[in-house]
Structure formats: C-alpha cells, structure tokens
Amino acid sequence: MPNEEELFAAVDALLAGEPEMPPPAERARLRETAGITQARLAQALQTTTQSVKNWESGRSEPRPPRRQAYQRLLNGWAAQYDTQPQAAPAAPATFTGAAPSPSPREPAPDLEPPAPTNGAQSSSSSRRPARKRATKGPVAPTTAAVDPRFENGPLAVIDCEDGQVSAYCVGGLVLDVPAKSIPALVEWTLKEARLGQARLHRNGKDADPVVVLMPSALERYGLPAALSEEERRAGRLAAGHKVIKQLERADWQLTQRGFGPWARIFRPAEGSKRNCVQLCIPAWNALDVREWDNRDNPLLPTMGAAELARFLGTYATRVMTPRGTTAVTGLELMVALHPPTMAVKDEATGEWRGAPAPGALTDVYEHVPCEVPDGHPVLKGKYARFHQRTPAEMLMEEPYDWCRPLTDEECMKRFVVGIDVNMAFAAAANRLTVGLGGPTHVTNPAFDPKLPGSWLVDLSHVEIDPRLPSPFTPKGTRPEGPAWYATPTVAYAVELGYQVQPIEAYVRYESGAYLDAWYTRLRDAYMETMADLGVVSGMEEQAFLEAMAHSKSVDPEMALVLKAIKATAKGGIGKLRERPRNTPLFEPWPALSRKEWRPDIRAAVLATTRVNMHRKMMKVAAAADLYPVAIGTDCIVYPSDGPSPLDFLPRTPDGKPLPGGFRLGVSPGMVKHEGTQTTLWAEEQHEQHGPAINIARIIKNGGQAADNEE
C-alpha cells in the first residue's frame, strides 16, 4: 500500500507535465535578440542546425531531454531581455493545387482556394483525455505547428477492447469511436476525428487521414483476419464481400485497387473539400517486413495500438502520411513537394482554374525506346522473339555489382572491410538536373553536360586501372563499343579528360532540380531520426563508429522508422521505372499513365550514384595506392591491416580525412562501417563460389544476403 508521500509525489509529477514552449516565431525572435546563430544553438544543445530550423518553423518540436534545456534557455533569454511571449501569427490562407479532370480511380483533386476553417468539432462523447502510457524516450513523433483541422494528427490506430472501440492518435491521445460499421467509421473520421496532414507545398493538397485497423477492429467491423489465398493473389477483398456492399449502399467508392491492405475510400470532392480516407490493415501485410520491420526479429506484431500510432506517426510527421508501400510513399512525396498543377485566377471570369506548375512533371510524354524496360509497348515488333537487348539498344544505368579476386599483396592484409554510403540514391539526387519536358531526338550532337538525356556514345577507349571497376558499366567491365548512357556518365568521361562524340541522343531541353526538395525532406527525416539514435553530425570519427555500432539497440522502434525512411528514398527512385505486374508482354501497364513514370530520371540518379563512388575511389587510389575488391550497390570493400575503416581510409599529413575521398559521418553521401571479415574468409568465398559471389553483399553478416535497405 503506497504512503501519502509517494502518492503526493506521483500527483505532483502529473501536474508538472511537460513545459509549455513558446510559439515557433517567438523562439526565433528570442534567439535573434540574444544574437545567437542557429548553428551555435544547435552546438549547445548537441543537435543539428536543421533541427533548430525545424523548431523555429514549427515543423517539429524538441523532445526530452533537449526540450527542457531549450525551454530553460528560452526562459532565460525572455527574462534577460525583458520580453513577453508573443502569439504565433495566423497562418495565411493558401489555395489547393489544381489538376486535370478527375479520374474514376481517384478522388477528384481540389481546384479552388479553400476557405479558412477550423474543421468540424468533435463531440464530447467521442473524445476523452489522453491515456497515460509507458514511453521509451524519443520515439514519440515530433509535433508540427497544429493546424486546427488536423489537431489530432495524421493518423489513428483503431483497436477494440471489451466492446469499446478506441482510436489511438499521435501524442498519446485516445478517442472514443462510436462507429459500428466501416461506412460509419469513414464518416466519423472525416467529420469528427480531425485527422489529416497539411499540404507540403502551397499548390498541393492536404494529406487524407489514415486509419489503421488492428486485428480486433477487423473482427469488430466484419472484416476477415486474413485474406484468402485467392484474395491475397488479387491483392484485395472479394467484390461481393458484405463490407464492400455496405460502402456501395452508403455511396462510398473504392479506387481500382479495391479493398486491399491500403484501401482508399472516397466520394467525389466538393469544391476544395476532399472526402477520402485511407485504411491500413497490417494483418493483410500492409506493413511489409522488408520495408517496415526486422526480417529476423519482427517488432510490429508485438506493438499495441498506442505503440503503432507512435511509430507510424513519427514517420508521417517526418516524411509524409504513408500512402501504401514505402516506394509508393516515396513517389507520392515527389508529387506532394512538386504538385503538377497550380490554381490560377482567370482575370476575365474571376474563376480559379488549374494550370501547369513550373518546375514540376506536368505531362505524360512519349517514351524513348532505349530507356524503357523489356515488354514495353514501344518495343513491340522491334526485335526478334527472345532477343536480349545490348547496351547499344538499351540504357543500362544500374548500381554497381562488381567483385574481383584479391592480389597476392592484398592477401597479405588480415581483413576486408566494407564501408556503406549513407542514403546513396537520395544523396545522388541532391542538386541533380533532370529533364522535366519531353524528349527531343538528335543525331551527331555535341555533348552538353548540362543537358539531361540519354546519349549513344562509344566510351571503350577510356583507360581505367584494372584494379578499379569501369565507371561506365554496372558490372565494372570495360565497354566494348557504343552504348547508351545518361548525361552524368558521359560527363564523367569528359571529366577524366577524354573526348566524346555522341552518335545520337534523346535530350530534354526543359530541365530543373526536381528532386531537390524531395532530397531535403528525406535528409532532414534521416538526420533527425539518427539523432534520436544517438548519432549526430560533427562527431569525432571513432565516436561516430561506436555510436553507429550501438544505434539500433538505443531504440529499436526508432530504428524501424530509420529503415522505413531509407526504404522510402530507395523505393521512390525505383518507382520512376516501375515494371509491369501480371501484364501481357507489350501491353501497357497502369504505371505508364503516370507523369512520374520517368526511367530517364531514375537512370540519371543511378548514374550519379555510381560516378560519385568511382570519383572517390580514384581519389583514394591516387593518395594511398589502395583499391577496392568488391562493390555491391552502395557498399565498397577494401583490404585492410585492421578491422576498422579508420585502419585503411587515407588521411592528409595533418591527420584530416582525404579531401574528395570517403569520409566517415552521418550525413547522406558520407560513409559508415558496413562489416568486416577476414581475408581468409574472402578467399574461401571466391574458391567456393567463383565469379558468382560478390563479397560486398554478404560482408555484413558473413554469408547471407543483407537486408534490403540502403
């Protein structure tokens, strides 16, 4: 039985709660009044400058213990400079992006500037105070400046216990759910729950609320605990299911994907008001273990509704509300940050209409034969049956998959050590100029490194040290004649000092840095999550290696968020050239109708990834006469006298990392330790498997392919 003193202490702790932070604008004002830069403040709080920027823009909130330290500093500045906290200014009204005429597959897009609204009020009977729950440090998502329409966050997890249906939201809030059917749940979500996420771009649209159904909720609403074998193959519930009939009777529609793991339920938009809810059903494999969980030790099945809300809420806050797989979300993030249309006012009529937005992908253009994968409609009748296209017929910009035997001198070293490029594809997208408009075919053109496109050119004359892979082929072999390359690859040949004369090309004169905002959003999400795992920028190299070695054990749930962020970057690039599924050869598949089906952009990113790695390998070779022995996508393996990257990475005479070489650190484009094995192990792999083995792909765990993440 607790005594009075213990009870009073517990009550005092509840009364204390978390300190009330000044609004974001006031935080910035106090810092500027004190004459402190964001970088200096970040250094004092042992965080990143970007995190400080996020706190002062309202994109995120600090978490303990930084929250208390930040609050103390703000209070001190307020007292020192005799200032009073100021209310945050009202957010200006923005209008929703316009789009072409609605497709029957999707809800109609917004075309009019939305009127300011506070959203529908939740009834007192459907809302109750947040339940207290155990926490594990900084897993709870950061809280952006609250939009009153979405004050309960981007999503909710529905669970049923003892007949009570509850919606677990971010921040620990729990709402009572009165809905007794799926149609009623959709109505409640749109009218009372105040769920959703504000647009990421002024020309875009707000994210629809996501409702996650736990197994108990599936039973409560008449849905099966698992899809049948036939339904699983189809990826959706059978058309005659009673829940689908309930939706039809209530005038709700489903997209062409049907009622599957990520079902979208909607009615046509009413002006600027969207009527759409997305369901997420983990029991139907909505959260694939390859993207969202640990393959060997899954955590998601052990999470309760509150923990799942925190996990998905963190991802939604830092990246965006999930729209399906991480790959789908990665592609949707591109669109959300660069909407294809914008609302413009017709001066003659005073009405708003949709118009193409500058800097975006605004149309579906003719597909180029050399850029498309096998089975594309433009290739029909072009080649004989079973013909394997050559590099002169197909753009083959892919990640490295290269391995060579060790030399006698390299075998004298004790270890092989793998280093892995952080967020390699995302880093390659940064500041990359890509084509925005349609292709133009030219013959015998002069090469222009600033012009995005695909070039047919002979680079077989370029000499590369045989201990290095060729930068022009994924397998690292020397080109044998003319082949198609993306602009970054040909530009690198010119950088190496060689003359190039393209035979023909498909170039895109309208261009821009389309992926910059996408990279920045994912970089910030990655860096903030790494900080939660105890790894921040500016760490001393040995401290960085030690922090990385323990990062996943610091917070397993946050480690899953990190995996999902990396999968979003990698999968988003892959979606730019989505291949057909269950579609006959040479018949169009759904992805081809997207503006974002752009294999040329994917090729440019992959070419840049490969070229960036080769440039650094050349620097290391020139400075230390050190050469890689294997490369697998973004992992490079070097022979080493010691087991750490610090044992082989070259330094300048004053002990600093080699300029232009590989640098240890947390930022995208820098490297971390991937794994270490003995040289004897590497030799055994070559003897047992021959050329079929690439030790870069198994160095992390010694024999099994690594988990599919960057």
XYZ file of C-alpha atoms in Angstrom:
710
model
C 0.000 0.000 0.000
C 1.611 3.364 -1.054
C 2.030 6.020 1.594
C 0.820 9.606 1.377
C 4.219 10.988 0.405
C 4.527 8.630 -2.567
C 1.033 9.488 -3.798
C 1.659 13.227 -3.485
C 4.919 12.850 -5.448
C 3.101 10.979 -8.226
C 0.368 13.627 -8.389
C 2.938 16.438 -8.476
C 4.641 14.719 -11.408
C 1.351 14.640 -13.303
C 0.677 18.297 -12.541
C 4.139 19.305 -13.715
C 3.820 17.709 -17.144
C 5.972 18.965 -19.985
C 6.971 22.650 -20.104
C 4.859 24.850 -22.336
C 7.009 26.001 -25.242
C 6.710 29.489 -26.756
C 5.348 29.511 -30.322
C 7.932 28.916 -33.070
C 8.140 32.558 -34.175
C 8.852 33.632 -30.585
C 11.672 31.104 -30.302
C 13.390 32.556 -33.353
C 12.823 36.118 -32.094
C 14.356 35.358 -28.699
C 17.400 33.749 -30.292
C 17.925 36.652 -32.669
C 17.513 39.140 -29.829
C 20.268 37.301 -27.969
C 22.486 37.452 -31.066
C 22.883 33.663 -31.256
C 23.026 31.825 -34.575
C 21.085 28.641 -35.254
C 24.362 26.757 -35.653
C 25.636 27.923 -32.260
C 22.352 26.989 -30.598
C 22.483 23.554 -32.236
C 26.002 23.056 -30.918
C 24.931 23.994 -27.384
C 22.007 21.573 -27.453
C 24.083 18.867 -29.187
C 21.739 18.597 -32.147
C 21.721 19.628 -35.802
C 21.198 23.084 -37.262
C 18.332 21.656 -39.288
C 16.584 20.546 -36.077
C 16.781 24.114 -34.752
C 15.353 25.383 -38.031
C 12.513 22.883 -37.702
C 11.769 24.019 -34.129
C 11.657 27.655 -35.214
C 9.491 26.993 -38.267
C 7.009 24.794 -36.415
C 7.819 21.686 -38.446
C 8.846 19.750 -35.354
C 9.206 20.028 -31.580
C 12.186 19.188 -29.344
C 11.908 16.114 -27.188
C 13.337 15.361 -23.745
C 15.994 15.995 -22.572
C 16.624 18.729 -25.147
C 13.100 20.085 -24.651
C 13.762 21.003 -21.005
C 17.159 22.513 -21.811
C 15.712 24.502 -24.719
C 12.836 25.717 -22.533
C 15.268 26.834 -19.840
C 17.304 28.760 -22.392
C 14.231 30.474 -23.855
C 13.021 31.421 -20.376
C 16.463 32.837 -19.586
C 16.502 34.924 -22.737
C 12.977 36.164 -22.047
C 13.980 37.242 -18.527
C 17.306 38.708 -19.629
C 15.874 40.851 -22.383
C 12.587 41.616 -20.591
C 10.428 40.189 -23.366
C 6.950 38.784 -23.257
C 5.967 35.670 -25.205
C 4.171 36.618 -28.384
C 1.399 34.676 -30.035
C 2.231 32.971 -33.281
C 0.837 34.824 -36.306
C -2.154 33.322 -38.036
C -1.205 31.151 -40.972
C -2.071 32.786 -44.298
C -4.711 31.115 -46.397
C -3.266 29.102 -49.235
C -5.027 27.515 -52.117
C -5.139 23.893 -53.116
C -3.449 22.736 -56.274
C -5.450 22.175 -59.409
C -5.233 19.089 -61.551
C -6.694 17.698 -64.774
C -10.183 16.283 -64.898
C -10.859 13.661 -62.222
C -10.044 10.037 -62.953
C -12.572 7.401 -61.926
C -9.774 5.700 -60.000
C -9.054 8.556 -57.598
C -10.933 11.255 -55.687
C -11.303 14.475 -57.648
C -8.480 16.938 -56.890
C -9.035 20.343 -55.364
C -9.403 23.254 -57.783
C -10.431 26.167 -55.598
C -8.635 28.024 -52.812
C -10.041 26.597 -49.565
C -11.823 28.886 -47.204
C -10.181 29.081 -43.763
C -11.801 26.570 -41.494
C -11.348 25.127 -38.058
C -12.862 21.824 -39.063
C -15.814 20.009 -37.611
C -15.956 19.980 -33.833
C -15.566 16.641 -32.137
C -18.485 15.727 -29.953
C -17.759 15.477 -26.259
C -18.976 11.900 -26.271
C -16.316 10.838 -28.808
C -13.270 12.412 -27.168
C -11.547 11.704 -23.915
C -8.226 12.800 -22.397
C -5.069 11.020 -23.451
C -4.378 7.859 -21.538
C -1.092 7.639 -19.739
C 1.241 5.079 -21.287
C 4.806 3.945 -20.852
C 7.350 5.658 -23.090
C 10.776 4.670 -24.318
C 12.470 8.000 -24.745
C 12.249 9.934 -28.021
C 10.040 7.546 -30.022
C 7.047 9.862 -29.817
C 6.824 11.869 -33.047
C 7.710 15.495 -33.180
C 4.683 17.732 -33.245
C 4.446 20.326 -36.006
C 2.586 23.597 -35.613
C -1.009 22.497 -35.101
C -3.471 23.008 -37.919
C -6.878 23.087 -36.168
C -8.351 20.920 -38.929
C -5.840 18.183 -38.116
C -5.254 18.759 -34.419
C -5.313 15.023 -33.653
C -2.519 14.188 -36.073
C -2.170 12.484 -39.445
C -3.490 9.058 -38.489
C -5.188 6.895 -35.890
C -4.939 3.222 -34.955
C -8.316 1.601 -34.240
C -8.459 -1.053 -31.554
C -11.336 -2.769 -29.760
C -11.176 -3.916 -26.153
C -14.076 -5.135 -24.028
C -16.529 -3.842 -26.608
C -15.049 -0.314 -26.551
C -13.671 0.920 -29.900
C -10.826 3.417 -29.478
C -8.719 5.483 -31.870
C -5.119 5.861 -30.736
C -3.598 9.035 -32.158
C -0.104 10.530 -32.046
C 0.986 12.062 -28.779
C -0.931 9.520 -26.688
C -4.402 10.912 -27.404
C -7.199 8.326 -27.378
C -10.613 8.993 -28.926
C -13.805 7.029 -28.428
C -15.137 5.730 -31.747
C -18.934 5.458 -31.932
C -18.931 3.991 -35.482
C -20.352 0.472 -35.803
C -19.524 -0.156 -39.467
C -16.814 0.734 -41.964
C -19.000 3.373 -43.709
C -19.754 4.922 -40.317
C -16.048 4.820 -39.434
C -15.218 6.718 -42.623
C -17.909 9.312 -41.837
C -16.629 9.721 -38.278
C -13.042 10.096 -39.488
C -13.940 12.900 -41.876
C -16.458 14.751 -39.700
C -15.271 14.354 -36.116
C -11.805 12.836 -35.788
C -9.820 15.861 -37.015
C -7.201 13.685 -38.659
C -5.013 14.554 -41.625
C -1.880 16.439 -42.529
C -1.416 19.887 -44.032
C -0.039 20.117 -47.548
C 3.735 20.183 -48.026
C 3.519 22.705 -50.882
C 1.182 25.647 -51.326
C -0.007 24.257 -54.673
C -0.556 20.780 -53.289
C -3.338 19.183 -51.335
C -3.708 18.143 -47.723
C -2.983 14.511 -46.944
C -6.032 12.352 -46.383
C -6.349 10.761 -42.931
C -5.052 7.233 -42.479
C -6.934 4.784 -40.270
C -5.016 1.685 -39.172
C -7.146 -1.324 -38.234
C -5.832 -3.675 -35.559
C -6.990 -7.345 -35.667
C -9.658 -6.667 -33.036
C -11.035 -3.857 -35.200
C -11.190 -6.171 -38.222
C -13.392 -8.520 -36.249
C -15.500 -5.615 -34.928
C -16.219 -4.317 -38.431
C -16.833 -7.647 -40.126
C -13.538 -7.953 -41.974
C -11.526 -11.189 -42.171
C -8.430 -11.562 -40.015
C -6.508 -12.550 -43.160
C -7.162 -12.573 -46.895
C -7.850 -15.898 -48.549
C -5.247 -17.299 -50.923
C -7.217 -16.066 -53.934
C -7.764 -12.640 -52.369
C -4.093 -12.398 -51.438
C -3.060 -13.047 -55.049
C -5.541 -10.434 -56.244
C -4.424 -8.046 -53.506
C -7.984 -7.207 -52.440
C -11.135 -8.415 -50.761
C -13.612 -10.300 -52.965
C -16.012 -7.937 -54.731
C -19.116 -9.441 -53.142
C -17.993 -9.053 -49.530
C -20.598 -7.559 -47.217
C -18.374 -4.621 -46.210
C -17.959 -3.611 -49.848
C -21.720 -3.780 -50.273
C -22.136 -1.577 -47.180
C -19.845 1.015 -48.757
C -21.744 0.892 -52.043
C -25.086 1.407 -50.301
C -23.622 4.435 -48.494
C -22.361 5.890 -51.815
C -18.692 5.397 -50.993
C -16.291 4.378 -53.745
C -13.055 2.410 -53.881
C -10.116 3.003 -56.209
C -9.254 0.373 -58.814
C -7.020 -1.315 -56.242
C -10.192 -2.305 -54.402
C -10.465 -3.105 -50.701
C -6.930 -4.277 -50.033
C -4.212 -3.701 -47.433
C -4.146 0.020 -48.339
C -7.774 0.697 -49.290
C -8.779 4.235 -50.317
C -12.443 5.044 -49.694
C -13.834 8.261 -51.165
C -16.641 10.324 -52.554
C -16.097 12.952 -55.261
C -14.614 16.151 -53.870
C -16.916 19.055 -53.136
C -15.014 22.086 -54.376
C -11.907 22.295 -52.203
C -13.191 19.736 -49.709
C -11.881 16.227 -50.202
C -13.834 13.245 -48.906
C -11.280 10.468 -48.707
C -9.939 8.118 -46.049
C -7.139 5.593 -46.423
C -7.256 2.349 -44.484
C -4.105 0.496 -43.471
C -4.509 -3.161 -42.473
C -1.265 -4.623 -41.062
C -2.805 -8.098 -40.727
C -3.134 -8.132 -44.518
C 0.604 -7.306 -44.921
C 0.159 -3.572 -45.409
C 3.413 -3.032 -43.482
C 5.715 -5.411 -45.331
C 8.537 -6.703 -43.154
C 11.068 -5.883 -45.894
C 10.298 -2.178 -45.552
C 8.803 -1.553 -42.122
C 10.185 -4.206 -39.796
C 13.065 -6.518 -38.912
C 13.045 -9.637 -41.017
C 14.738 -11.836 -38.393
C 13.105 -10.361 -35.290
C 9.827 -8.598 -36.243
C 8.673 -5.929 -33.795
C 5.433 -4.757 -35.385
C 3.423 -7.861 -34.380
C 4.313 -7.137 -30.749
C 3.224 -3.489 -30.849
C -0.042 -2.404 -29.302
C -2.244 0.271 -30.840
C -0.532 3.125 -28.978
C 2.953 1.995 -29.989
C 1.909 1.531 -33.612
C 0.410 5.035 -33.635
C 3.678 6.446 -32.337
C 5.729 4.512 -34.887
C 3.650 5.431 -37.947
C 3.028 8.934 -36.598
C 6.758 9.604 -36.385
C 7.201 8.501 -39.994
C 4.209 10.573 -41.126
C 5.454 13.694 -39.341
C 8.967 13.471 -40.698
C 8.308 12.133 -44.198
C 4.582 12.263 -45.028
C 1.416 10.341 -44.276
C 2.048 6.874 -45.750
C 0.130 6.158 -48.934
C 0.993 2.469 -49.266
C 4.398 0.833 -49.519
C 7.448 2.948 -48.786
C 8.114 3.017 -52.539
C 4.634 4.382 -53.247
C 5.069 6.936 -50.488
C 8.469 7.941 -51.860
C 6.924 8.674 -55.241
C 3.946 10.462 -53.697
C 6.386 12.624 -51.735
C 7.869 13.835 -55.022
C 4.398 14.853 -56.196
C 3.481 16.444 -52.851
C 6.602 18.627 -52.956
C 6.224 19.476 -56.664
C 2.489 19.347 -57.493
C 1.914 19.177 -61.268
C -0.746 21.880 -61.244
C -1.434 25.172 -59.563
C -4.542 27.282 -59.169
C -4.593 30.485 -61.231
C -7.338 33.069 -61.350
C -8.946 33.855 -64.669
C -8.969 37.653 -64.760
C -11.867 37.701 -67.199
C -14.245 35.474 -65.242
C -12.783 35.680 -61.764
C -12.836 31.868 -61.523
C -9.999 29.630 -60.437
C -8.665 27.017 -62.841
C -5.824 24.546 -62.982
C -2.602 25.330 -64.837
C 0.753 23.507 -65.125
C 3.084 24.346 -62.258
C 6.662 25.408 -63.057
C 9.419 23.023 -62.014
C 7.096 20.007 -61.875
C 6.392 16.975 -64.048
C 3.230 18.165 -65.723
C 2.529 15.761 -68.584
C 2.985 12.231 -69.906
C 5.422 12.350 -72.808
C 6.412 9.867 -75.482
C 8.556 7.073 -74.058
C 12.012 6.596 -75.556
C 12.776 3.030 -76.813
C 16.287 2.861 -75.352
C 15.064 3.997 -71.899
C 12.170 1.579 -71.367
C 12.374 -1.941 -69.857
C 11.682 -5.112 -71.817
C 8.000 -5.713 -72.593
C 7.151 -2.023 -73.079
C 4.598 -1.326 -75.837
C 7.053 0.821 -77.859
C 9.249 -2.261 -78.320
C 6.509 -4.371 -79.901
C 7.751 -5.825 -83.212
C 11.100 -4.062 -82.869
C 13.195 -7.137 -82.046
C 13.049 -10.866 -82.703
C 11.435 -13.059 -80.067
C 13.704 -13.794 -77.067
C 16.161 -11.120 -78.239
C 18.379 -9.799 -75.434
C 18.930 -6.104 -75.926
C 22.541 -4.928 -75.910
C 23.960 -1.755 -74.308
C 23.721 -0.172 -77.767
C 19.962 -0.816 -77.687
C 19.114 -0.236 -74.031
C 20.100 2.298 -71.380
C 21.692 0.173 -68.643
C 22.375 2.624 -65.838
C 22.255 0.408 -62.741
C 24.076 0.252 -59.390
C 27.446 -1.432 -59.146
C 27.641 -5.225 -58.821
C 31.379 -5.854 -59.153
C 33.904 -8.113 -57.482
C 37.459 -9.195 -58.319
C 39.972 -11.646 -56.815
C 42.469 -10.246 -54.340
C 46.056 -9.764 -55.497
C 48.906 -11.524 -53.682
C 49.808 -8.273 -51.944
C 46.202 -7.727 -50.836
C 46.039 -11.279 -49.458
C 48.810 -10.333 -47.047
C 46.424 -7.985 -45.271
C 44.394 -9.523 -42.467
C 40.937 -8.116 -43.184
C 38.479 -6.969 -45.787
C 36.381 -4.034 -44.555
C 33.142 -2.775 -46.066
C 32.029 0.846 -45.963
C 28.497 1.854 -46.913
C 27.379 5.163 -48.436
C 24.572 6.730 -46.389
C 21.352 7.271 -48.357
C 23.309 6.849 -51.591
C 20.410 7.332 -54.024
C 18.999 10.301 -52.135
C 22.440 11.918 -51.962
C 22.845 11.479 -55.727
C 19.506 13.236 -56.277
C 20.710 16.355 -54.487
C 21.272 19.249 -56.926
C 20.831 16.873 -59.880
C 19.410 18.494 -63.006
C 16.841 16.220 -64.651
C 14.532 16.539 -67.614
C 11.084 17.981 -66.977
C 9.720 18.124 -70.513
C 9.527 15.692 -73.390
C 12.464 14.134 -75.292
C 13.961 15.504 -78.491
C 15.856 13.123 -80.779
C 19.100 14.487 -82.239
C 21.855 12.891 -84.342
C 25.599 13.538 -84.088
C 25.102 16.146 -81.370
C 27.842 17.922 -79.463
C 27.761 16.664 -75.895
C 26.463 19.158 -73.340
C 26.975 18.093 -69.691
C 24.193 20.462 -68.607
C 21.619 18.848 -70.869
C 19.719 15.896 -69.319
C 19.151 12.962 -71.608
C 20.342 9.621 -72.973
C 23.388 9.527 -75.278
C 24.607 6.806 -77.648
C 28.387 7.120 -77.447
C 31.486 4.916 -77.613
C 33.489 5.061 -74.351
C 35.508 1.893 -74.930
C 38.671 3.980 -75.417
C 38.645 5.264 -71.818
C 41.524 3.663 -69.882
C 40.885 2.703 -66.238
C 43.270 0.933 -63.856
C 42.265 -2.775 -63.960
C 42.139 -2.813 -60.151
C 39.229 -0.380 -60.374
C 35.840 -1.074 -61.944
C 34.884 0.789 -65.064
C 32.593 3.698 -64.195
C 30.544 3.057 -67.325
C 29.024 -0.366 -66.652
C 27.254 -1.843 -63.602
C 29.440 -4.954 -63.744
C 32.570 -2.800 -63.866
C 33.715 -4.257 -67.190
C 35.150 -2.101 -69.947
C 32.603 -1.096 -72.632
C 33.015 -2.958 -75.900
C 31.576 -0.324 -78.202
C 28.824 2.263 -78.488
C 26.273 2.175 -75.669
C 23.526 4.337 -74.236
C 24.447 6.407 -71.178
C 22.761 9.050 -69.053
C 24.273 12.528 -69.014
C 26.201 12.105 -65.697
C 28.098 9.088 -67.040
C 29.214 10.800 -70.245
C 30.067 13.951 -68.296
C 32.376 11.881 -66.092
C 34.254 10.584 -69.146
C 34.815 14.213 -70.148
C 35.908 14.991 -66.578
C 38.537 12.248 -66.864
C 39.950 14.082 -69.897
C 38.587 12.009 -72.778
C 36.960 13.194 -75.978
C 33.412 12.003 -76.622
C 31.332 12.226 -79.773
C 27.740 11.007 -79.381
C 26.176 9.221 -82.330
C 22.652 10.189 -81.342
C 20.759 11.278 -78.257
C 17.371 11.907 -76.712
C 17.705 15.169 -74.804
C 15.281 17.204 -72.716
C 15.694 20.943 -73.056
C 13.253 21.751 -70.267
C 15.025 20.792 -67.069
C 15.363 21.553 -63.384
C 16.396 20.247 -59.960
C 13.111 18.382 -59.492
C 14.383 16.128 -56.702
C 15.991 18.804 -54.507
C 13.018 19.327 -52.178
C 12.477 15.560 -52.046
C 16.085 15.027 -51.018
C 15.914 17.772 -48.389
C 12.772 16.333 -46.806
C 14.250 12.826 -46.611
C 17.627 14.103 -45.453
C 16.018 16.018 -42.585
C 13.939 12.990 -41.622
C 17.020 10.770 -41.738
C 19.209 13.144 -39.726
C 16.564 13.759 -37.075
C 15.980 10.034 -36.668
C 19.707 9.309 -36.496
C 19.966 11.962 -33.766
C 17.284 10.087 -31.832
C 19.502 7.009 -32.120
C 22.464 8.897 -30.674
C 24.290 9.716 -33.926
C 24.685 13.392 -34.854
C 26.754 15.324 -37.359
C 30.137 16.641 -36.307
C 31.058 13.625 -34.171
C 34.675 12.573 -33.924
C 35.201 9.569 -36.224
C 35.829 6.938 -33.564
C 32.861 8.208 -31.555
C 30.744 8.041 -34.708
C 31.704 4.412 -35.334
C 30.918 3.487 -31.740
C 27.583 5.321 -31.829
C 26.634 3.595 -35.086
C 27.510 0.196 -33.644
C 25.012 0.706 -30.821
C 22.403 2.809 -32.623
C 19.865 0.070 -33.306
C 19.860 -1.040 -29.687
C 19.303 2.515 -28.413
C 15.711 2.476 -29.576
C 14.511 -0.485 -31.695
C 11.279 1.266 -32.687
C 13.116 4.353 -33.906
C 15.482 2.064 -35.800
C 12.419 0.821 -37.715
C 11.486 4.407 -38.544
C 15.006 4.859 -39.915
C 14.677 1.732 -42.049
C 11.372 2.974 -43.464
C 12.905 6.368 -44.315
C 15.784 4.721 -46.193
C 13.380 2.375 -47.980
C 11.301 5.404 -48.991
C 14.306 7.027 -50.657
C 15.383 3.863 -52.428
C 11.886 2.748 -53.414
C 10.838 6.194 -54.617
C 13.669 6.212 -57.170
C 12.749 2.677 -58.227
C 9.117 3.689 -58.804
C 10.255 6.067 -61.551
C 10.641 2.958 -63.729
C 8.006 0.662 -62.254
C 7.815 -2.618 -64.158
C 4.629 -4.467 -65.144
C 2.936 -6.997 -62.881
C 0.709 -9.660 -64.388
C 0.523 -7.705 -67.645
C 0.997 -9.431 -71.040
C 4.116 -8.545 -72.992
C 3.931 -5.278 -74.941
C 0.637 -4.306 -73.324
C 0.545 -1.048 -71.334
C 0.516 -1.314 -67.549
C -1.050 1.260 -65.192
C 2.189 2.961 -64.162
C 2.820 4.116 -67.744
C -0.036 6.614 -67.461
C 1.691 8.469 -64.620
C 3.541 11.721 -65.202
C 6.109 10.360 -62.789
C 6.927 7.254 -64.831
C 10.305 8.620 -65.843
C 13.020 5.989 -66.374
C 15.383 8.714 -67.584
C 15.314 10.386 -64.148
C 15.960 7.065 -62.425
C 18.875 6.430 -64.800
C 20.371 9.848 -64.037
C 20.198 9.204 -60.279
C 21.786 5.752 -60.551
C 24.469 7.013 -62.911
C 25.310 9.807 -60.477
C 25.480 7.320 -57.600
C 27.954 5.163 -59.498
C 30.048 8.097 -60.745
C 30.239 9.679 -57.278
C 31.586 6.424 -55.844
C 34.108 5.995 -58.655
C 35.380 9.553 -58.265
C 36.102 8.911 -54.581
C 37.719 5.544 -55.328
C 40.042 7.324 -57.776
C 40.999 9.838 -55.065
C 41.773 7.047 -52.587
C 43.794 5.115 -55.164
C 45.853 8.170 -56.113
C 46.536 9.129 -52.489
C 47.189 5.718 -50.925
C 47.599 3.201 -53.769
C 44.559 1.452 -52.305
C 41.937 -0.245 -54.463
C 38.531 -1.802 -53.752
C 37.981 -5.522 -54.199
C 34.169 -5.531 -54.366
C 31.220 -3.159 -54.699
C 27.573 -4.030 -54.134
C 25.199 -1.116 -54.802
C 26.435 1.316 -52.123
C 28.888 -0.906 -50.208
C 32.603 -0.773 -51.087
C 35.035 -3.378 -49.728
C 38.738 -2.639 -49.209
C 41.586 -4.828 -47.954
C 42.899 -3.582 -44.617
C 45.503 -4.334 -41.978
C 42.925 -3.630 -39.264
C 39.205 -4.304 -38.795
C 38.057 -0.655 -38.789
C 37.563 1.801 -41.658
C 39.999 4.046 -39.785
C 42.680 1.435 -40.462
C 42.657 1.992 -44.234
C 40.956 5.287 -45.116
C 43.768 7.668 -46.135
C 44.490 10.901 -44.274
C 46.199 14.170 -45.088
C 49.595 14.912 -43.469
C 47.808 16.844 -40.718
C 45.582 13.843 -39.934
C 42.374 15.030 -41.571
C 40.189 12.915 -43.919
C 41.345 12.922 -47.522
C 39.549 15.704 -49.470
C 37.340 14.204 -52.139
C 37.596 10.707 -50.676
C 35.310 8.678 -48.473
C 34.515 10.384 -45.171
C 33.030 8.791 -42.093
C 29.922 10.564 -40.862
C 26.166 10.516 -40.599
C 25.205 12.859 -43.447
C 23.879 11.426 -46.737
C 26.805 10.759 -49.069
C 29.224 10.102 -46.212
C 30.039 6.526 -45.208
C 29.647 4.216 -42.245
C 31.107 0.844 -41.351
C 29.191 -1.936 -43.090
C 31.075 -5.005 -41.921
C 34.445 -6.708 -41.506
C 35.594 -10.230 -42.357
C 38.999 -11.874 -42.579
C 40.904 -12.052 -45.821
C 40.809 -15.837 -45.447
C 37.012 -15.669 -45.448
C 37.067 -13.637 -48.673
C 39.378 -16.122 -50.354
C 37.164 -19.025 -49.274
C 34.130 -17.315 -50.795
C 35.940 -16.931 -54.124
C 37.121 -20.543 -54.078
C 33.678 -21.941 -53.249
C 31.517 -19.734 -55.452
C 33.827 -18.224 -58.066
C 32.578 -15.204 -60.034
C 29.021 -15.832 -58.817
C 29.801 -14.334 -55.408
C 30.067 -10.659 -54.527
C 31.509 -10.363 -51.041
C 30.231 -6.788 -50.750
C 26.697 -8.166 -50.478
C 27.465 -10.587 -47.658
C 30.275 -8.911 -45.728
C 27.863 -7.585 -43.121
C 26.752 -10.979 -41.875
C 29.364 -13.296 -43.339
C 27.271 -15.458 -45.634
C 23.668 -14.344 -46.002
C 22.453 -11.538 -48.232
C 21.953 -8.381 -46.234
C 18.525 -6.960 -45.535
C 17.238 -4.937 -48.480
C 17.972 -1.447 -47.275
C 20.477 1.252 -48.017
